[in-house]
PDB file of C-alpha atoms in Angstrom:
ATOM      1  CA  MET A 139       4.829  23.347  31.757  1.00 59.00           C
ATOM      2  CA  HIS A 140       6.236  21.885  28.544  1.00 85.00           C
ATOM      3  CA  SER A 141       4.037  18.787  28.674  1.00 81.00           C
ATOM      4  CA  ALA A 142       0.920  20.912  29.189  1.00 86.00           C
ATOM      5  CA  TYR A 143       1.739  22.867  26.039  1.00 91.00           C
ATOM      6  CA  VAL A 144       2.460  19.723  24.007  1.00 92.00           C
ATOM      7  CA  VAL A 145      -0.781  18.033  25.060  1.00 93.00           C
ATOM      8  CA  ALA A 146      -2.839  21.179  24.441  1.00 93.00           C
ATOM      9  CA  GLN A 147      -1.312  21.650  20.976  1.00 95.00           C
ATOM     10  CA  PHE A 148      -1.966  18.007  20.090  1.00 94.00           C
ATOM     11  CA  ILE A 149      -5.605  18.282  21.129  1.00 95.00           C
ATOM     12  CA  ASP A 150      -6.121  21.621  19.376  1.00 95.00           C
ATOM     13  CA  ALA A 151      -4.637  20.301  16.128  1.00 94.00           C
ATOM     14  CA  SER A 152      -6.838  17.211  16.275  1.00 94.00           C
ATOM     15  CA  LEU A 153      -9.986  19.205  17.007  1.00 93.00           C
ATOM     16  CA  THR A 154      -9.171  21.609  14.170  1.00 94.00           C
ATOM     17  CA  LEU A 155      -8.741  18.720  11.764  1.00 93.00           C
ATOM     18  CA  SER A 156     -11.990  17.211  12.993  1.00 92.00           C
ATOM     19  CA  ARG A 157     -13.799  20.509  12.347  1.00 92.00           C
ATOM     20  CA  CYS A 158     -12.410  20.571   8.799  1.00 93.00           C
ATOM     21  CA  TYR A 159     -13.835  17.113   8.180  1.00 92.00           C
ATOM     22  CA  SER A 160     -17.146  18.255   9.624  1.00 89.00           C
ATOM     23  CA  LYS A 161     -17.327  21.126   7.139  1.00 90.00           C
ATOM     24  CA  GLU A 162     -16.627  18.691   4.292  1.00 91.00           C
ATOM     25  CA  ASN A 163     -19.368  16.330   5.562  1.00 90.00           C
ATOM     26  CA  CYS A 164     -16.845  13.537   6.141  1.00 91.00           C
ATOM     27  CA  ILE A 165     -18.567  12.208   9.235  1.00 91.00           C
ATOM     28  CA  LEU A 166     -16.524   9.017   9.524  1.00 92.00           C
ATOM     29  CA  LEU A 167     -13.217  10.903   9.355  1.00 92.00           C
ATOM     30  CA  GLN A 168     -14.482  13.385  11.914  1.00 93.00           C
ATOM     31  CA  GLU A 169     -15.341  10.562  14.308  1.00 93.00           C
ATOM     32  CA  LEU A 170     -12.029   8.836  13.559  1.00 93.00           C
ATOM     33  CA  PHE A 171      -9.922  11.842  14.539  1.00 92.00           C
ATOM     34  CA  LEU A 172     -11.943  12.555  17.665  1.00 95.00           C
ATOM     35  CA  ARG A 173     -11.708   8.924  18.789  1.00 94.00           C
ATOM     36  CA  ARG A 174      -8.031   8.716  17.869  1.00 95.00           C
ATOM     37  CA  THR A 175      -7.242  11.804  19.941  1.00 96.00           C
ATOM     38  CA  TYR A 176      -9.200  10.384  22.866  1.00 96.00           C
ATOM     39  CA  HIS A 177      -7.485   6.984  22.656  1.00 95.00           C
ATOM     40  CA  ASP A 178      -4.016   8.494  22.218  1.00 96.00           C
ATOM     41  CA  LEU A 179      -4.513  10.424  25.448  1.00 95.00           C
ATOM     42  CA  ILE A 180      -5.834   7.317  27.214  1.00 94.00           C
ATOM     43  CA  ASN A 181      -2.779   5.366  26.042  1.00 93.00           C
ATOM     44  CA  LYS A 182      -0.449   8.060  27.421  1.00 93.00           C
ATOM     45  CA  ILE A 183      -2.264   7.988  30.763  1.00 90.00           C
ATOM     46  CA  CYS A 184      -1.912   4.203  30.989  1.00 90.00           C
ATOM     47  CA  ASP A 185       1.745   4.115  29.890  1.00 91.00           C
ATOM     48  CA  PRO A 186       4.001   3.777  32.956  1.00 90.00           C
ATOM     49  CA  LEU A 187       7.010   4.814  30.853  1.00 93.00           C
ATOM     50  CA  GLN A 188       5.561   8.310  30.393  1.00 91.00           C
ATOM     51  CA  SER A 189       6.506  10.945  32.931  1.00 90.00           C
ATOM     52  CA  GLU A 190       4.025  11.581  35.702  1.00 90.00           C
ATOM     53  CA  CYS A 191       3.667  15.169  34.513  1.00 90.00           C
ATOM     54  CA  MET A 192       2.730  14.067  30.979  1.00 91.00           C
ATOM     55  CA  ARG A 193       0.251  11.498  32.285  1.00 91.00           C
ATOM     56  CA  LYS A 194      -1.332  14.107  34.566  1.00 90.00           C
ATOM     57  CA  GLN A 195      -1.668  16.620  31.721  1.00 92.00           C
ATOM     58  CA  CYS A 196      -3.272  14.021  29.466  1.00 92.00           C
ATOM     59  CA  LEU A 197      -5.780  13.160  32.184  1.00 90.00           C
ATOM     60  CA  ASP A 198      -6.472  16.830  32.946  1.00 91.00           C
ATOM     61  CA  GLN A 199      -7.127  17.696  29.296  1.00 93.00           C
ATOM     62  CA  LEU A 200      -8.976  14.548  28.271  1.00 93.00           C
ATOM     63  CA  TYR A 201     -12.286  16.356  28.710  1.00 94.00           C
ATOM     64  CA  LYS A 202     -11.724  18.301  25.456  1.00 95.00           C
ATOM     65  CA  PRO A 203     -11.946  15.388  23.001  1.00 96.00           C
ATOM     66  CA  LEU A 204     -14.506  13.667  25.238  1.00 94.00           C
ATOM     67  CA  LEU A 205     -16.850  16.669  25.054  1.00 94.00           C
ATOM     68  CA  ALA A 206     -16.302  16.904  21.298  1.00 95.00           C
ATOM     69  CA  LEU A 207     -17.245  13.227  21.003  1.00 94.00           C
ATOM     70  CA  LYS A 208     -20.315  13.822  23.156  1.00 94.00           C
ATOM     71  CA  ARG A 209     -21.451  16.616  20.821  1.00 93.00           C
ATOM     72  CA  PHE A 210     -20.658  14.462  17.775  1.00 94.00           C
ATOM     73  CA  TYR A 211     -22.658  11.482  19.036  1.00 92.00           C
ATOM     74  CA  ARG A 212     -25.528  13.706  20.152  1.00 92.00           C
ATOM     75  CA  GLN A 213     -25.738  15.036  16.606  1.00 91.00           C
ATOM     76  CA  TYR A 214     -25.220  11.789  14.668  1.00 88.00           C
ATOM     77  CA  ASP A 215     -26.150   8.935  17.036  1.00 82.00           C
ATOM     78  CA  SER A 216     -29.335   9.419  19.002  1.00 78.00           C
ATOM     79  CA  SER A 217     -28.677   6.465  21.323  1.00 78.00           C
ATOM     80  CA  GLN A 218     -25.180   7.679  22.305  1.00 84.00           C
ATOM     81  CA  LYS A 219     -24.138   4.112  23.166  1.00 89.00           C
ATOM     82  CA  LYS A 220     -20.645   4.721  21.775  1.00 90.00           C
ATOM     83  CA  TYR A 221     -20.197   7.786  23.969  1.00 91.00           C
ATOM     84  CA  TYR A 222     -21.339   5.963  27.095  1.00 92.00           C
ATOM     85  CA  ALA A 223     -18.916   3.129  26.317  1.00 92.00           C
ATOM     86  CA  LEU A 224     -16.043   5.641  26.082  1.00 92.00           C
ATOM     87  CA  GLU A 225     -17.108   7.269  29.325  1.00 92.00           C
ATOM     88  CA  ARG A 226     -17.254   3.897  31.085  1.00 93.00           C
ATOM     89  CA  GLU A 227     -13.814   2.965  29.713  1.00 91.00           C
ATOM     90  CA  LEU A 228     -12.405   6.240  31.025  1.00 89.00           C
ATOM     91  CA  ARG A 229     -13.833   5.647  34.492  1.00 89.00           C
ATOM     92  CA  VAL A 230     -12.276   2.194  34.719  1.00 89.00           C
ATOM     93  CA  LEU A 231      -8.883   3.184  33.336  1.00 86.00           C
ATOM     94  CA  SER A 232      -8.589   6.397  35.340  1.00 80.00           C
ATOM     95  CA  HIS A 233      -9.050   4.420  38.568  1.00 79.00           C
ATOM     96  CA  GLU A 234      -6.555   1.796  37.447  1.00 79.00           C
ATOM     97  CA  PHE A 235      -3.839   4.133  36.134  1.00 74.00           C
ATOM     98  CA  ASN A 236      -4.406   7.346  38.073  1.00 69.00           C
ATOM     99  CA  PRO A 237      -1.062   9.233  38.047  1.00 54.00           C
ATOM    100  CA  TYR A 238      -1.899  11.300  41.148  1.00 61.00           C
TER     101      TYR A 238
END
């Protein structure tokens, strides 16, 4: 329960900060915070020193920054190559480090 709250708060804070950068037209900072949130969650999932509960929560809630990145790349990058690379990375790592 506690880890679910911590992960959700982390993601919400990051998405809020990303929205603030979007309003200020700081596109690079918006992408940076979305990607950083995504990669921080990936790193927690792949870290065997993290509790299984924390790793599971990170994997369960990873869709939030991933969808935000999908919307970002749809708006600013018509090819979406960066998004597809992140999606491919997630597929590989989730099979390798699946905490279930």
